[in-house]
XYZ file of C-alpha atoms in Angstrom:
654
model
C 53.653 46.451 5.144
C 52.660 42.932 6.225
C 49.008 43.966 6.366
C 49.219 45.373 2.836
C 50.777 42.161 1.491
C 48.143 40.049 3.207
C 45.367 42.180 1.746
C 46.904 41.882 -1.726
C 47.241 38.075 -1.440
C 43.664 37.752 -0.216
C 42.403 39.803 -3.153
C 44.349 37.673 -5.647
C 43.003 34.462 -4.058
C 39.432 35.759 -4.216
C 39.821 36.676 -7.923
C 41.257 33.228 -8.753
C 38.455 31.409 -6.933
C 35.832 33.607 -8.584
C 37.249 32.942 -12.044
C 37.382 29.209 -11.346
C 33.787 29.032 -10.173
C 32.368 31.300 -12.858
C 34.205 29.538 -15.708
C 33.020 32.225 -18.103
C 33.087 31.447 -21.788
C 33.683 27.717 -21.209
C 31.497 24.848 -22.398
C 32.307 22.906 -19.205
C 29.494 22.717 -16.624
C 29.629 24.946 -13.590
C 31.355 23.411 -10.594
C 28.945 22.639 -7.739
C 30.569 22.982 -4.362
C 28.942 20.559 -1.897
C 28.866 21.353 1.767
C 32.293 20.342 3.095
C 32.196 16.939 4.738
C 33.682 18.517 7.856
C 30.539 20.643 8.130
C 28.385 17.521 7.707
C 30.349 15.810 10.467
C 29.939 18.853 12.664
C 26.178 18.625 12.166
C 26.223 14.918 12.903
C 27.949 15.572 16.189
C 25.135 18.002 16.940
C 22.532 15.349 16.182
C 21.559 16.644 12.717
C 21.629 14.622 9.512
C 21.926 16.720 6.360
C 24.314 17.310 3.524
C 26.697 14.975 1.721
C 28.871 12.632 3.761
C 32.251 12.045 2.127
C 34.002 10.108 4.882
C 33.204 7.225 7.226
C 31.142 8.138 10.253
C 29.467 6.223 13.095
C 26.363 7.607 14.759
C 25.870 7.572 18.528
C 23.056 5.316 19.727
C 22.462 7.657 22.671
C 21.609 10.573 20.382
C 18.224 11.133 18.744
C 19.121 12.439 15.282
C 17.047 14.947 13.363
C 16.798 14.341 9.626
C 15.739 17.787 8.415
C 16.684 17.537 4.757
C 18.525 15.166 2.452
C 21.388 13.118 3.860
C 23.523 11.574 1.134
C 26.377 9.118 1.581
C 28.772 9.544 -1.313
C 31.115 7.102 -3.047
C 33.815 5.818 -0.733
C 32.007 6.798 2.477
C 30.201 4.562 4.982
C 27.561 5.600 7.504
C 27.399 3.215 10.460
C 24.229 3.211 12.585
C 24.519 1.251 15.853
C 21.744 -0.758 17.511
C 19.069 1.364 19.170
C 19.746 4.526 17.161
C 16.696 6.704 16.472
C 16.415 9.057 13.515
C 13.448 11.433 13.468
C 12.576 12.745 10.039
C 10.983 16.139 9.654
C 7.678 16.322 7.835
C 9.480 17.681 4.829
C 8.092 15.547 2.051
C 10.475 14.870 -0.820
C 13.208 17.078 0.652
C 13.786 14.712 3.549
C 15.425 11.375 2.792
C 18.545 9.246 3.205
C 20.395 8.138 0.069
C 23.414 5.909 -0.420
C 25.074 6.603 -3.763
C 26.988 4.170 -5.965
C 30.138 3.216 -4.119
C 28.791 4.404 -0.766
C 27.769 2.102 2.073
C 25.342 1.920 4.964
C 25.871 -0.329 7.982
C 22.785 -0.617 10.186
C 23.606 -2.721 13.227
C 20.225 -3.127 14.909
C 19.288 -6.131 16.998
C 15.975 -7.737 17.907
C 16.068 -6.019 21.308
C 17.413 -2.729 19.923
C 16.356 -2.115 16.320
C 17.221 1.089 14.512
C 14.244 3.434 13.961
C 13.722 5.949 11.149
C 10.387 7.743 11.346
C 8.639 11.069 11.262
C 7.227 12.233 14.582
C 3.719 11.017 13.753
C 4.670 8.137 11.446
C 1.955 9.166 8.982
C 2.151 8.128 5.321
C 4.013 10.589 3.105
C 5.670 12.589 5.877
C 9.137 12.076 4.392
C 10.937 10.327 1.586
C 12.574 7.129 2.796
C 15.813 5.220 2.335
C 17.303 4.904 -1.153
C 20.349 2.789 -2.020
C 22.037 2.895 -5.424
C 24.372 0.143 -6.541
C 26.450 -1.093 -9.439
C 24.647 -4.349 -10.263
C 22.910 -4.973 -13.583
C 19.506 -3.605 -14.482
C 17.559 -3.611 -17.742
C 17.641 0.192 -17.467
C 21.346 -0.039 -18.361
C 24.508 1.347 -16.820
C 24.400 4.735 -15.131
C 20.628 4.994 -15.336
C 18.826 7.863 -13.582
C 16.531 7.029 -10.665
C 13.013 8.415 -10.510
C 13.751 9.516 -6.953
C 16.465 12.100 -6.429
C 17.821 11.784 -9.956
C 20.523 9.505 -8.575
C 22.742 7.456 -10.891
C 22.621 3.665 -10.595
C 23.408 0.491 -12.480
C 26.568 -1.182 -13.671
C 28.039 -4.604 -14.347
C 28.936 -5.868 -10.870
C 26.155 -8.170 -9.674
C 28.047 -8.950 -6.471
C 28.315 -5.255 -5.591
C 28.213 -4.476 -1.857
C 26.316 -1.418 -0.608
C 26.612 -2.439 3.035
C 24.446 -4.217 5.568
C 21.029 -3.625 7.160
C 19.947 -5.514 10.265
C 16.806 -4.795 12.298
C 15.544 -1.550 10.823
C 12.060 -0.050 11.339
C 10.925 2.684 8.929
C 7.646 4.609 9.275
C 5.780 7.393 7.492
C 7.566 7.355 4.131
C 6.385 7.787 0.536
C 6.415 11.535 -0.078
C 4.944 12.512 -3.454
C 7.483 13.559 -6.096
C 5.059 14.251 -8.942
C 1.825 12.889 -10.334
C 3.525 9.627 -11.330
C 6.230 9.068 -8.721
C 6.669 8.780 -4.977
C 9.430 7.733 -2.649
C 9.215 4.218 -1.258
C 10.015 3.067 2.235
C 13.136 1.412 0.858
C 14.200 1.857 -2.774
C 16.923 -0.486 -4.002
C 18.404 0.637 -7.321
C 20.647 -2.010 -8.921
C 21.829 -3.127 -5.504
C 24.131 -6.134 -5.648
C 24.099 -9.492 -3.928
C 27.021 -8.503 -1.712
C 24.621 -6.271 0.216
C 23.027 -7.932 3.255
C 19.479 -6.993 4.267
C 17.906 -8.903 7.130
C 15.019 -8.012 9.466
C 13.504 -4.851 8.068
C 10.045 -3.388 8.705
C 8.286 -0.695 6.693
C 5.040 0.673 8.125
C 2.596 3.331 6.946
C 4.184 4.214 3.637
C 2.097 6.141 1.122
C 3.779 4.311 -1.752
C 5.578 0.952 -1.843
C 7.056 -0.710 1.190
C 10.134 -1.888 -0.697
C 10.922 -1.679 -4.401
C 13.689 -3.361 -6.343
C 14.878 -1.646 -9.542
C 16.936 -4.378 -11.131
C 19.898 -5.718 -9.198
C 20.545 -8.996 -7.449
C 20.153 -8.161 -3.763
C 18.170 -10.513 -1.523
C 16.193 -9.745 1.634
C 15.180 -11.944 4.542
C 12.652 -11.413 7.342
C 10.606 -8.583 5.902
C 7.627 -7.005 7.721
C 5.352 -4.684 5.726
C 2.265 -3.044 7.212
C -0.279 -0.713 5.599
C 1.804 0.544 2.714
C -0.660 2.274 0.426
C 0.632 1.188 -2.965
C 2.467 -2.136 -3.330
C 4.042 -3.842 -0.353
C 6.742 -5.427 -2.528
C 7.396 -4.034 -5.995
C 10.047 -5.013 -8.506
C 11.006 -4.100 -12.036
C 13.964 -3.859 -14.442
C 14.803 -7.550 -14.160
C 15.506 -7.855 -10.446
C 16.385 -11.477 -9.686
C 17.097 -11.721 -5.985
C 15.209 -13.628 -3.287
C 12.886 -12.666 -0.441
C 12.837 -15.153 2.429
C 10.154 -14.892 5.117
C 7.825 -11.927 4.675
C 4.742 -10.941 6.664
C 2.492 -8.384 4.981
C -0.667 -6.888 6.455
C -3.407 -4.551 5.259
C -6.036 -3.139 7.602
C -6.731 0.102 5.692
C -8.713 -0.054 2.457
C -7.475 1.406 -0.825
C -4.002 -0.110 -1.113
C -2.843 -1.410 -4.499
C -1.320 -4.881 -4.077
C 0.772 -7.211 -1.951
C 3.143 -7.829 -4.881
C 3.601 -5.906 -8.092
C 6.045 -7.314 -10.617
C 6.661 -5.302 -13.764
C 8.515 -5.545 -17.080
C 11.023 -8.314 -17.871
C 10.842 -11.548 -15.917
C 14.137 -12.532 -14.327
C 12.309 -14.967 -12.056
C 12.919 -13.609 -8.554
C 12.248 -16.058 -5.721
C 9.924 -15.663 -2.759
C 9.933 -18.154 0.101
C 7.465 -18.298 2.990
C 5.275 -15.315 2.180
C 2.259 -14.530 4.378
C -0.143 -11.717 3.500
C -3.236 -10.835 5.507
C -5.946 -8.282 4.706
C -9.013 -7.306 6.674
C -10.226 -5.056 3.841
C -10.145 -7.247 0.725
C -8.092 -6.047 -2.219
C -5.660 -7.606 -4.692
C -2.800 -9.825 -3.598
C -0.342 -10.622 -6.417
C -0.240 -8.527 -9.574
C 2.082 -9.127 -12.509
C 2.438 -6.600 -15.321
C 3.742 -7.187 -18.821
C 5.962 -10.307 -18.815
C 6.788 -10.245 -15.138
C 6.721 -13.330 -12.942
C 8.386 -15.093 -10.046
C 8.698 -18.379 -8.186
C 6.855 -18.471 -4.870
C 7.088 -21.201 -2.257
C 5.146 -21.336 1.010
C 2.463 -18.795 0.061
C -0.387 -17.967 2.443
C -2.956 -15.332 1.431
C -5.836 -14.386 3.703
C -8.521 -11.767 3.172
C -7.880 -10.736 -0.437
C -10.633 -10.639 -3.037
C -8.239 -11.318 -5.917
C -5.351 -13.724 -5.492
C -3.635 -13.460 -8.909
C -3.965 -10.583 -11.390
C -2.093 -10.835 -14.688
C -2.635 -7.158 -15.350
C -1.514 -7.102 -18.981
C -2.387 -10.671 -19.889
C 1.135 -12.027 -19.401
C 1.629 -15.801 -19.281
C 0.584 -17.496 -16.060
C 3.466 -19.907 -16.630
C 5.801 -17.091 -15.567
C 4.355 -17.356 -12.069
C 5.096 -20.612 -10.259
C 3.478 -21.121 -6.863
C 4.451 -24.123 -4.774
C 5.734 -25.942 -7.816
C 2.827 -25.372 -10.217
C 1.597 -22.629 -12.512
C -0.383 -19.938 -10.710
C -4.175 -20.295 -10.801
C -6.309 -17.148 -10.292
C -9.220 -19.403 -9.252
C -7.338 -20.509 -6.133
C -7.368 -18.470 -2.936
C -3.998 -19.691 -1.577
C -5.326 -19.534 1.987
C -2.851 -21.981 3.450
C -1.491 -22.412 6.945
C 1.269 -19.783 7.117
C 4.914 -20.607 7.647
C 5.801 -17.002 8.485
C 3.636 -15.393 11.172
C 3.422 -12.025 12.862
C 4.821 -13.624 15.990
C 8.140 -13.892 14.155
C 8.433 -10.084 14.251
C 8.138 -9.284 17.936
C 10.753 -6.554 17.491
C 8.309 -4.526 15.361
C 6.168 -2.138 17.393
C 2.908 -2.629 15.515
C -0.455 -1.349 16.683
C -2.340 -3.393 14.110
C -3.993 -6.604 15.192
C -6.837 -8.643 13.779
C -9.712 -8.742 16.273
C -10.793 -12.177 17.411
C -14.235 -11.352 16.022
C -12.840 -11.406 12.478
C -12.986 -14.834 10.869
C -10.420 -15.470 8.152
C -7.451 -17.688 7.490
C -7.171 -21.302 8.525
C -8.302 -23.543 11.379
C -5.754 -26.238 12.145
C -6.680 -27.197 15.719
C -10.036 -26.842 17.465
C -11.544 -23.352 17.389
C -14.724 -22.724 19.393
C -16.577 -19.500 18.689
C -18.364 -17.478 21.372
C -22.124 -17.069 20.936
C -21.868 -13.724 22.729
C -19.627 -12.284 19.987
C -20.922 -11.067 16.634
C -18.376 -12.296 14.116
C -17.346 -10.849 10.768
C -16.543 -13.365 8.059
C -14.079 -11.178 6.229
C -12.537 -13.605 3.787
C -12.014 -17.313 3.299
C -12.091 -19.258 6.556
C -10.781 -22.747 5.943
C -10.858 -25.713 8.313
C -7.813 -27.792 7.482
C -7.299 -31.549 7.729
C -7.342 -32.305 11.452
C -9.014 -29.009 12.364
C -12.458 -28.542 13.924
C -14.620 -25.420 13.923
C -17.235 -25.387 16.696
C -20.082 -22.853 16.381
C -22.377 -22.735 19.441
C -26.123 -22.093 19.398
C -27.085 -18.473 18.770
C -23.817 -17.480 17.082
C -24.236 -14.811 14.399
C -21.668 -14.413 11.625
C -21.872 -11.419 9.309
C -20.292 -12.134 5.926
C -18.628 -9.241 4.135
C -20.030 -8.416 0.702
C -16.821 -9.720 -0.793
C -18.106 -12.081 -3.463
C -16.059 -15.203 -4.098
C -13.376 -14.147 -1.633
C -15.673 -14.710 1.353
C -16.684 -18.228 2.369
C -16.253 -21.026 4.899
C -14.709 -24.288 3.717
C -14.093 -27.559 5.514
C -11.385 -29.593 3.794
C -10.983 -33.370 3.695
C -10.218 -34.519 7.220
C -11.578 -31.322 8.784
C -14.814 -31.007 10.743
C -17.485 -28.435 11.483
C -19.789 -28.630 14.484
C -22.733 -26.222 14.281
C -24.725 -26.531 17.495
C -27.782 -24.387 16.806
C -31.193 -24.985 18.360
C -34.723 -24.119 17.282
C -34.702 -21.123 19.636
C -31.122 -20.126 18.873
C -30.066 -21.125 15.365
C -26.660 -20.226 13.971
C -26.993 -17.471 11.345
C -24.459 -16.722 8.598
C -25.502 -13.876 6.318
C -24.313 -10.737 4.565
C -25.780 -7.497 5.989
C -28.325 -7.137 3.187
C -28.767 -10.875 2.577
C -28.770 -10.176 -1.152
C -28.048 -12.967 -3.637
C -24.363 -13.265 -4.524
C -23.028 -11.126 -1.672
C -20.651 -13.880 -0.556
C -19.704 -17.459 -1.306
C -21.282 -19.907 1.125
C -20.384 -23.037 3.073
C -18.372 -25.785 1.344
C -17.582 -29.168 2.891
C -15.209 -31.677 1.310
C -15.194 -35.319 2.356
C -13.679 -38.712 1.641
C -16.748 -40.575 0.390
C -17.066 -41.962 -3.111
C -17.925 -39.879 -6.154
C -17.940 -40.663 -9.852
C -15.379 -37.857 -10.194
C -12.886 -40.247 -8.564
C -10.474 -40.021 -5.678
C -8.945 -36.604 -4.976
C -11.041 -34.740 -7.515
C -10.834 -30.945 -7.745
C -13.893 -28.889 -6.783
C -15.202 -26.173 -9.064
C -15.264 -23.856 -6.046
C -11.960 -23.018 -4.398
C -10.060 -25.754 -6.220
C -10.456 -27.925 -3.126
C -9.647 -31.639 -3.204
C -12.427 -34.125 -2.429
C -13.425 -37.741 -2.866
C -12.118 -41.021 -1.555
C -13.287 -44.505 -0.615
C -14.854 -43.996 2.835
C -18.618 -43.724 2.424
C -19.062 -43.447 6.202
C -16.690 -40.487 6.424
C -17.602 -37.906 9.076
C -17.162 -34.187 8.366
C -19.003 -33.132 11.521
C -22.503 -32.014 12.401
C -24.777 -29.167 11.306
C -27.915 -28.444 13.305
C -30.164 -25.395 12.974
C -28.252 -23.260 10.497
C -29.614 -20.284 8.542
C -27.591 -19.065 5.541
C -28.500 -15.990 3.468
C -27.114 -14.040 0.508
C -24.787 -16.661 -0.971
C -23.882 -17.687 -4.525
C -21.080 -15.346 -5.584
C -20.109 -15.743 -9.243
C -16.796 -17.527 -9.875
C -16.820 -17.370 -13.683
C -19.292 -17.610 -16.545
C -20.027 -21.252 -15.721
C -19.664 -21.550 -11.948
C -20.973 -19.998 -8.747
C -20.823 -20.823 -5.087
C -23.885 -22.500 -3.578
C -25.467 -21.882 -0.209
C -24.098 -25.252 0.903
C -21.814 -27.330 -1.323
C -21.251 -30.931 -0.202
C -18.350 -32.575 -2.012
C -18.146 -36.347 -1.431
C -19.410 -35.904 2.111
C -19.933 -39.197 3.937
C -22.881 -40.674 5.790
C -21.174 -40.151 9.144
C -21.898 -36.418 8.775
C -25.107 -35.075 10.360
C -27.143 -32.327 8.654
C -30.451 -31.358 10.249
C -32.601 -28.217 10.184
C -30.919 -26.104 7.543
C -32.306 -23.013 5.807
C -30.795 -21.387 2.707
C -32.434 -18.150 1.567
C -31.676 -15.745 -1.304
C -28.841 -17.609 -2.948
C -27.708 -16.537 -6.410
C -27.029 -20.163 -7.342
C -28.171 -23.438 -5.757
C -29.480 -23.755 -2.239
C -27.791 -27.107 -1.567
C -25.713 -29.147 -4.011
C -24.390 -32.664 -3.519
C -21.298 -33.687 -5.504
C -21.260 -37.437 -5.023
C -21.005 -38.761 -1.494
C -23.476 -40.507 0.770
C -24.508 -37.803 3.243
C -28.174 -37.386 4.145
C -30.093 -34.362 5.429
C -33.302 -33.695 7.329
C -35.612 -30.674 7.588
C -34.310 -28.499 4.771
C -35.900 -25.124 3.972
C -34.990 -23.421 0.687
C -36.388 -20.040 -0.327
C -35.777 -18.031 -3.503
C -32.500 -19.554 -4.570
C -31.996 -18.377 -8.132
C -30.669 -21.545 -9.747
C -31.693 -24.946 -8.348
C -32.994 -25.311 -4.823
C -31.574 -28.841 -4.560
C -28.930 -29.986 -7.032
C -27.003 -33.246 -7.166
C -24.477 -34.910 -9.433
C -21.589 -37.409 -9.496
C -23.692 -40.291 -8.201
C -24.803 -38.888 -4.838
C -27.011 -41.479 -3.126
C -28.066 -40.071 0.240
C -31.551 -39.272 1.526
C -33.274 -35.971 2.250
C -36.236 -36.107 4.607
C -38.680 -33.181 4.851
C -37.792 -30.634 2.189
C -39.746 -27.404 1.774
C -38.981 -25.216 -1.272
C -40.502 -21.801 -1.917
C -40.291 -19.652 -5.057
C -41.852 -16.185 -5.061
C -39.368 -14.470 -7.414
C -39.446 -15.302 -11.125
C -36.399 -16.426 -13.111
C -35.104 -19.320 -11.014
C -34.010 -22.538 -12.737
C -35.629 -25.472 -10.927
C -36.731 -26.826 -7.599
C -34.645 -29.977 -8.252
C -31.831 -30.634 -10.683
C -30.306 -34.107 -10.900
C -27.370 -34.606 -13.261
C -25.107 -37.347 -14.648
C -25.101 -40.889 -13.261
C -28.101 -42.052 -11.267
C -27.144 -43.011 -7.733
C -30.885 -43.134 -6.928
C -30.981 -40.684 -4.010
C -34.135 -40.688 -1.903
C -36.455 -37.810 -1.038
C -39.066 -38.374 1.626
C -41.724 -35.702 2.116
C -41.028 -33.148 -0.595
C -43.015 -29.922 -0.876
C -42.198 -27.310 -3.529
C -44.457 -24.309 -4.126
C -44.072 -21.538 -6.706
C -46.151 -18.418 -7.153
C -44.265 -17.502 -10.345
C -44.398 -20.657 -12.495
C -41.136 -22.242 -13.617
C -39.842 -25.821 -13.650
C -40.273 -28.178 -10.735
C -38.111 -31.293 -11.125
C -35.437 -31.526 -13.812
C -33.305 -34.576 -14.557
C -30.302 -34.403 -16.895
C -28.584 -37.261 -18.711
C -29.471 -40.506 -16.885
C -30.092 -38.973 -13.487
C -33.008 -40.017 -11.329
C -34.352 -40.368 -7.789
C -36.982 -42.027 -5.657
C -39.477 -39.558 -4.178
C -42.081 -40.396 -1.569
C -44.959 -38.083 -0.549
C -44.655 -35.251 -3.056
C -46.489 -31.958 -3.306
C -45.699 -29.720 -6.303
C -47.720 -26.557 -6.686
C -47.623 -23.616 -9.088
C -44.945 -24.808 -11.526
C -45.462 -24.483 -15.272
C -43.678 -27.803 -15.789
C -43.548 -30.442 -13.077
C -41.190 -32.993 -14.660
C -38.470 -32.184 -17.210
C -36.258 -34.997 -18.547
C -33.809 -32.471 -19.972
C -31.705 -34.879 -22.051
C -34.367 -37.509 -22.720
C -33.283 -39.849 -19.929
C -35.593 -42.715 -18.911
C -38.608 -41.743 -16.830
C -38.199 -45.121 -15.123
C -35.180 -43.629 -13.305
C -37.547 -41.266 -11.477
C -39.898 -43.061 -9.120
C -42.594 -40.920 -7.501
C -44.809 -42.504 -4.891
C -44.091 -45.961 -6.243
C -44.573 -45.294 -9.969
C -42.532 -43.977 -12.893
C -42.642 -40.192 -13.169
C -45.322 -38.796 -15.470
C -44.735 -35.297 -16.939
C -48.488 -34.928 -17.485
C -49.439 -35.661 -13.918
C -50.444 -33.127 -11.297
C -48.338 -33.893 -8.276
C -50.407 -32.120 -5.655
C -51.099 -35.586 -4.324
C -49.220 -35.954 -1.055
C -49.254 -34.189 2.275
C -47.462 -30.872 2.551
C -44.460 -30.639 4.825
C -45.650 -28.735 7.878
C -43.230 -25.871 8.578
C -45.387 -24.101 11.127
C -42.963 -25.146 13.851
C -39.896 -24.081 11.831
C -39.792 -20.578 13.281
C -35.993 -20.713 13.214
C -35.862 -20.832 9.425
C -35.806 -17.085 8.719
C -33.847 -15.706 11.654
C -31.460 -12.919 10.701
C -28.441 -11.143 12.058
């Protein structure tokens, strides 16, 4: 009898449950029964993360957890992850991820000696999804918006919302592809509020973004991002938090950007941001009306510093107190360095043979090492770059992003010899492959004190005509002159207000797309200068330069160049002793603009269609050649040619 009653009750219960679940004939949606939280907890105790957690739970740091599918922390529940915990994600693509829903919390308690790790076995890009947190802060997507990952609901009105705390977390191998337009990020923060604390987080080898903010007000400090294939930091939907101290690196070509801001500009803040690339690329990109305020920016190795993708106003982007300038490289001495992230197990390092970044102390290169000039390499005020005899530096074909610059107060010491000159060249030595060498000094210039250079935006000019920017002896430069804009290019050597205390002897500039050597004011002199097939002017000067060049040999064998000499603006009466210029393709020899002039002794001009060109009708009396006013009708094959038979160093290559 008891068995019969039990069977009857069981049958009734089954029918009631079936009717409830089927809900036939009703317009209400079917009820979805999630895996009971007790089953999720049972799995957690077995070292498996999957299902929907509906209660608080603390992982065991002594257990290696397997994330085999989605693990979702629901409203009202908190997952606590102690220091040293390791979570291994299966290579399950978009099916494998951790998500914290609105009202749920995550508490990652890593330390610098015991961070928490979440990674696939191999840590390869796209192996699994990543970590997604959904909050109740504001977003321009509105309340209860639907995320592009997981279809999760996010967004509300509580900007101080608290989704938990993350300390010392390392994530690897994220970014699984959802569809043609969407991928998971390493960390996706959907309308996460300012009550959430995120400090010391590293995202490595993601196939999409390292971290992306979708609205919200959350801030992050101490962020390490390495080789994320799309954007390292991405934000949209009016996010307006702050990132303090970020180190970003790219050593694999093909990534998108360091920063990508999109849509409305709520002016997020970024303090002490360092980004380093060994493969070029774009640094900061802003779409639509997006912007931000950045303080303490240091970019190294990027071909493009600022990209206003949709033509948005540059005034929306403030860098170190002023409007962003795409012409600047922002290669500054970094505040945040890789050394600050010793807790991150990174295998990426920049070889010592790669030259980029800044020189603040004394750096001495090794003649036995073949160096790669990968980007801008800038000697700061107080720094000295020493380059021994025989050193070879191969410049990447990176256009305007690749150059060496010596700033005011910095020095360069090139110690080449006739047998072992220093060579700086691109692999093909083709015009315009890279920038060139720029030196900025403290001598006088008609541009004034602290003028801004047309290349790099560097500051130059002062009152010390005997200023010393170092010494250059036996240097060969090839393939320079990258185009900056429609009006400006780098030169082989640009000398901005360089003083007479600087030594320049035995210099060769070959195949430059702009000038061989240009003097912008200053008092520096040079000796034994060889210039071959530079496409604009072989020697150019302006801003009242008044030094002396002794023994100049200029060769033109390719048609289309501008001039052998171009003097411009005020006449500081520079001196040229022993000048030889020979063309096999015609062209203009000596051109003087405005009131420019010079005094030339022992001249030999050969093969030019026009020897003297007073471009703007300036006085011929400003140009003195062998003791007399210049005469455009005269044949100046009158002196003694500069003998370069002993200059065997002049065309040495890599």
